[in-house]
Coordinates of C-alpha atoms and ligand atoms in Angstrom, one line a residue:
M1 CA 0.2 -0.1 0.0
S2 CA 1.3 3.6 -1.0
P3 CA 1.1 6.4 1.8
H4 CA -2.3 8.2 1.3
R5 CA -3.8 11.2 2.6
P6 CA -7.0 10.3 5.0
P7 CA -10.1 11.1 3.3
S8 CA -11.2 14.5 4.3
N9 CA -14.8 13.7 4.3
I10 CA -14.7 11.3 7.4
I11 CA -14.9 12.8 10.9
I12 CA -14.2 11.3 14.1
R13 CA -16.5 11.8 17.3
Q14 CA -17.6 10.4 20.1
T15 CA -19.9 7.4 19.8
T16 CA -23.8 7.9 20.7
P17 CA -26.1 5.1 21.2
E18 CA -27.8 5.8 17.8
D19 CA -24.3 4.5 16.7
F20 CA -24.9 0.9 18.6
N21 CA -26.6 -0.8 15.7
Q22 CA -24.1 -0.1 12.8
I23 CA -21.0 -0.8 15.1
I24 CA -22.8 -4.4 15.5
E25 CA -23.5 -4.6 12.1
M26 CA -20.0 -3.8 11.4
G27 CA -18.1 -5.9 13.9
R28 CA -20.1 -8.9 12.3
L29 CA -19.1 -8.3 9.1
I30 CA -15.4 -8.1 10.3
Y31 CA -15.1 -10.7 12.9
S32 CA -17.7 -13.2 12.1
D33 CA -17.2 -16.6 14.0
L34 CA -14.7 -14.3 16.3
G35 CA -17.8 -12.8 17.8
T36 CA -18.2 -8.8 18.1
W37 CA -19.8 -6.5 20.5
S38 CA -23.5 -6.8 21.8
M39 CA -25.6 -3.9 22.7
K40 CA -24.8 -4.9 26.4
H41 CA -21.2 -4.4 25.8
L42 CA -21.8 -1.0 24.2
E43 CA -24.3 0.3 26.5
S44 CA -21.6 -0.7 29.3
H45 CA -18.7 1.2 27.6
Q46 CA -21.3 4.6 26.9
H47 CA -21.8 4.3 30.6
I48 CA -18.3 3.6 32.0
F49 CA -16.1 5.7 29.5
P50 CA -18.2 7.8 26.9
Q51 CA -14.7 9.6 25.9
G52 CA -12.8 6.5 24.9
Q53 CA -15.6 5.2 22.5
L54 CA -15.4 6.7 18.9
V55 CA -16.5 6.4 15.5
A56 CA -15.4 7.5 12.2
V57 CA -18.4 8.7 9.9
D58 CA -18.7 9.7 6.3
Q59 CA -20.1 13.0 6.2
D60 CA -21.4 12.6 2.6
T61 CA -23.6 9.8 3.3
G62 CA -23.9 9.9 7.2
K63 CA -22.9 6.2 7.1
L64 CA -20.4 4.8 10.0
V65 CA -17.3 3.6 8.4
G66 CA -15.1 2.8 11.7
S67 CA -15.1 2.4 15.3
S68 CA -12.7 2.3 18.4
A69 CA -13.2 1.2 22.3
S70 CA -11.1 1.7 24.8
L71 CA -10.6 2.3 28.6
I72 CA -8.3 3.1 31.1
V73 CA -6.4 0.5 33.0
L74 CA -3.9 0.7 35.8
W75 CA -1.0 -1.2 34.4
D76 CA 0.5 -2.4 37.6
D77 CA -2.7 -4.7 38.3
Y78 CA -2.1 -6.8 35.2
D79 CA 0.5 -9.1 33.6
L80 CA 2.0 -8.5 29.9
R81 CA 0.7 -12.0 29.2
D82 CA -2.8 -11.3 30.5
S83 CA -5.7 -12.1 27.7
W84 CA -8.2 -9.5 26.0
H85 CA -10.7 -10.9 28.3
D86 CA -8.6 -9.8 31.7
F87 CA -7.9 -6.4 30.3
T88 CA -11.5 -5.6 29.4
D89 CA -13.2 -7.6 31.6
H90 CA -14.7 -9.8 29.2
G91 CA -15.5 -6.7 26.9
M92 CA -17.5 -4.8 29.5
F93 CA -15.0 -2.5 30.5
T94 CA -16.1 -2.7 34.3
N95 CA -12.4 -2.7 35.2
H96 CA -12.1 0.9 33.8
D97 CA -9.7 2.6 36.2
T98 CA -9.5 6.4 36.4
Q99 CA -6.4 6.1 38.7
G100 CA -4.7 4.4 35.7
H101 CA -2.3 5.9 33.3
T102 CA -2.7 3.6 30.2
L103 CA -5.2 4.1 27.6
Y104 CA -6.0 0.3 26.5
G105 CA -7.1 -0.2 23.1
A106 CA -10.0 -2.8 23.4
D107 CA -11.0 -2.7 19.4
V108 CA -10.3 -0.5 16.3
M109 CA -12.2 -1.4 13.3
V110 CA -12.9 0.1 9.8
H111 CA -15.6 -1.1 7.5
P112 CA -14.4 -4.1 4.9
H113 CA -15.3 -1.9 2.0
Q114 CA -13.5 1.4 3.6
Q115 CA -10.7 -0.4 4.6
G116 CA -7.0 0.9 2.9
R117 CA -8.0 4.7 2.3
G118 CA -6.9 6.1 5.5
I119 CA -9.5 5.9 7.9
G120 CA -7.8 3.7 10.6
K121 CA -5.0 6.1 10.5
I122 CA -7.2 8.8 11.7
I123 CA -9.0 6.9 14.3
Y124 CA -5.5 6.1 15.8
K125 CA -4.9 10.2 15.7
A126 CA -8.0 10.6 17.6
R127 CA -6.9 7.9 20.0
R128 CA -3.3 9.7 20.7
D129 CA -5.3 13.3 20.7
L130 CA -7.4 11.9 23.8
T131 CA -4.5 10.1 25.5
R132 CA -2.7 13.6 25.4
R133 CA -6.0 15.2 26.4
L134 CA -6.3 13.2 29.4
E135 CA -2.9 13.4 30.2
L136 CA -2.2 9.5 30.2
R137 CA 1.2 8.1 29.6
R138 CA 0.4 5.6 27.0
I139 CA -1.6 3.5 24.6
R140 CA -1.3 -0.3 24.9
A141 CA -3.3 -2.9 22.9
G142 CA -3.0 -6.5 21.7
A143 CA -2.7 -6.8 18.1
R144 CA -3.8 -10.4 17.2
L145 CA -1.5 -11.7 14.7
R146 CA -4.0 -11.9 11.9
N147 CA -1.9 -13.8 9.4
Y148 CA 0.1 -16.0 11.8
G149 CA -1.9 -19.1 11.2
K150 CA -0.5 -19.2 7.7
F151 CA 3.0 -19.4 9.1
K152 CA 2.4 -21.3 12.0
D153 CA 4.3 -24.4 10.9
Q154 CA 7.2 -22.2 9.6
M155 CA 8.0 -20.1 12.5
S156 CA 7.0 -19.4 16.0
P157 CA 4.8 -16.4 16.7
E158 CA 7.9 -14.5 18.2
D159 CA 9.7 -15.0 14.8
Y160 CA 6.8 -13.9 12.9
V161 CA 6.9 -10.7 14.9
L162 CA 10.4 -10.0 14.5
R163 CA 9.7 -10.5 10.6
I164 CA 6.9 -8.4 10.9
I165 CA 8.9 -5.3 12.2
C166 CA 11.7 -6.0 9.8
G167 CA 9.6 -5.6 7.2
E168 CA 9.9 -9.3 5.8
I169 CA 6.3 -10.0 5.8
G170 CA 3.2 -8.1 6.3
D171 CA 0.7 -8.6 8.6
P172 CA -2.7 -7.0 8.3
T173 CA -3.3 -5.7 12.0
L174 CA 0.5 -5.3 13.4
S175 CA 1.8 -3.6 10.0
F176 CA -1.0 -1.3 10.5
Q177 CA -0.1 -0.6 14.3
I178 CA 3.7 -0.2 13.4
K179 CA 2.8 2.6 11.1
Q180 CA 0.9 4.4 13.7
G181 CA 4.0 4.6 15.9
F182 CA 3.4 1.5 18.0
R183 CA 6.2 -0.5 19.1
V184 CA 6.4 -4.3 20.4
L185 CA 6.8 -5.2 24.1
G186 CA 6.2 -9.0 23.8
V187 CA 4.0 -11.6 22.2
V188 CA 1.1 -13.4 24.2
R189 CA 0.1 -16.8 23.4
D190 CA -3.2 -17.0 24.4
Y191 CA -4.7 -13.4 24.1
L192 CA -7.8 -14.6 22.0
H193 CA -7.8 -18.2 22.5
H194 CA -10.7 -18.9 19.9
D195 CA -9.1 -16.8 17.4
E196 CA -8.1 -19.4 14.3
E197 CA -6.6 -16.6 12.1
S198 CA -3.8 -15.8 14.8
C199 CA -3.8 -19.2 16.6
G200 CA -5.0 -17.1 19.6
H201 CA -1.6 -15.0 19.6
A202 CA -1.1 -11.2 20.0
A203 CA 1.8 -8.9 20.1
V204 CA 1.6 -6.5 23.1
I205 CA 1.9 -2.8 21.7
E206 CA 2.6 0.4 23.1
W207 CA 2.9 4.1 21.8
V208 CA 4.4 6.6 24.4
N209 CA 2.9 9.9 25.0
H210 CA 6.1 11.8 25.6
Q211 CA 4.1 14.8 27.0
A212 CA 3.0 12.7 30.5
A213 CA 5.7 9.7 30.3
T214 CA 9.2 9.9 32.4
R215 CA 12.0 8.2 31.7
K216 CA 11.1 5.2 34.2
D217 CA 8.1 4.4 32.1
T218 CA 10.3 3.6 29.2
Y219 CA 13.3 2.3 31.1
G220 CA 14.5 -1.2 31.0
R221 CA 12.7 -2.3 28.0
D222 CA 13.5 -5.6 26.4
R223 CA 15.0 -4.8 23.3
K224 CA 14.3 -8.2 21.8
F225 CA 11.3 -6.2 19.8
A226 CA 13.2 -3.2 18.8
K227 CA 13.0 -2.3 15.2
P228 CA 16.6 -2.6 13.2
R229 CA 17.6 0.7 12.2
K230 CA 18.3 0.3 8.7
R231 CA 18.9 3.5 6.3
S232 CA 15.8 2.5 4.4
M233 CA 13.6 2.2 7.3
K234 CA 11.9 5.0 9.5
P235 CA 12.4 4.7 13.2
I236 CA 9.4 3.8 15.3
D237 CA 9.2 6.8 17.5
D238 CA 7.3 9.9 17.8
A239 CA 9.3 11.6 14.8
E240 CA 6.6 9.4 12.9
D241 CA 3.8 11.0 14.7
S242 CA 3.2 14.0 12.5
D243 CA 0.3 14.8 14.8
Q244 CA 2.2 16.8 17.7
Ligands
COA1 C1 -6.7 -2.6 11.0 C2 -7.4 -1.7 10.3 C3 -8.4 -0.7 11.3 C4 -6.9 -0.8 9.6 O1 -7.5 0.3 9.1 P1 -7.5 0.8 7.6 O2 -8.4 2.0 7.5 O3 -7.5 -0.2 6.7 O4 -5.8 1.5 7.5 P2 -5.2 2.6 7.0 O5 -5.7 2.7 5.2 O6 -5.7 4.1 7.8 O7 -3.9 2.3 6.6 C5 -2.9 3.1 7.8 C6 -1.4 2.9 7.3 O8 -1.2 1.5 7.7 C7 -1.0 0.7 6.4 N1 -1.7 -0.8 6.5 C8 -3.1 -1.0 6.5 N2 -3.5 -2.2 6.2 C9 -1.9 -2.7 5.9 C10 -1.6 -4.1 5.8 N3 -2.5 -5.0 5.5 N4 -0.2 -4.4 5.8 C11 0.6 -3.6 5.7 N5 0.6 -2.0 6.0 C12 -1.0 -1.6 6.3 C13 -1.5 1.3 5.2 O9 -0.6 1.4 3.8 C14 -1.1 2.8 5.6 O10 0.0 3.3 5.5 P3 0.4 4.4 5.0 O11 0.4 5.8 5.8 O12 1.8 4.7 4.6 O13 -0.6 4.7 3.8 C15 -8.5 -2.3 9.5 O14 -7.6 -2.8 8.5 C16 -9.4 -3.2 9.9 O15 -10.8 -2.9 10.3 N6 -9.1 -4.7 10.2 C17 -9.8 -5.7 11.0 C18 -10.3 -5.2 12.3 C19 -9.0 -5.7 13.2 O16 -8.5 -6.6 12.9 N7 -8.7 -4.8 13.9 C20 -7.4 -5.1 14.8 C21 -8.0 -5.8 16.1 S1 -6.4 -5.8 17.2

């Protein structure tokens, strides 16, 4: 995919209950067997942390073309290897903690007919803006390794992630997240255990808000998943985050 300008007719705004049916419909199209949000989940998100729930809307048609769902967590309450269900309280966000410093990305999706047009990119810009506004130190999420199932007989999930970081292979989710300025902290083997595409595996990813984070917040990182610095590759740091 070549670099592109996000479409100018798309706006990002906070989710309202009127959006719920379209979010559920889009989730069904995207995740099919994996399952998606129910009305009960979306009502809970809206009640607990309305600011964290965003939708992308096409202003020409009024239709919803993307969405994202986030909550705040106190990272010390969790282990890097915890699952999506642990970090989101089974999708209900009742573990949302305003004392936390981490925006946890529970989901991001773009309508299948609209993918590859820069909409995911502007949703992530809105997430970073929210993180800065709330003075949170970071965004973390589990990026499910969508294409790993195709490589499972050839390499471990860790090697798969390393090869994506090096740009040797592409993954529909992780390659996108890396382009959004995220770096990989580790690999979790049972993040979404019923996800056949990824065989349940995900990469734990992080974007650091340097306006709020201190040196302590990034000190002592395992360098295993650091991106090699080649002349041909842009480094994954805030230099890539052009929305400062
Ligand atoms: C992942 C997803 C949100 C990306 O949204 P999108 O609107 O298609 O992505 P964009 O068009 O904004 O792409 C942004 C950048 O990522 C890159 N990118 C997107 N998909 C990519 C892929 N499959 N491989 C490599 N790069 C990719 C684009 O080239 C673009 O880079 P550029 O800025 O250099 O042009 C979307 O594809 C989606 O909804 N996937 C299914 C749901 C899902 O798996 N969500 C993640 C749950 S962990």
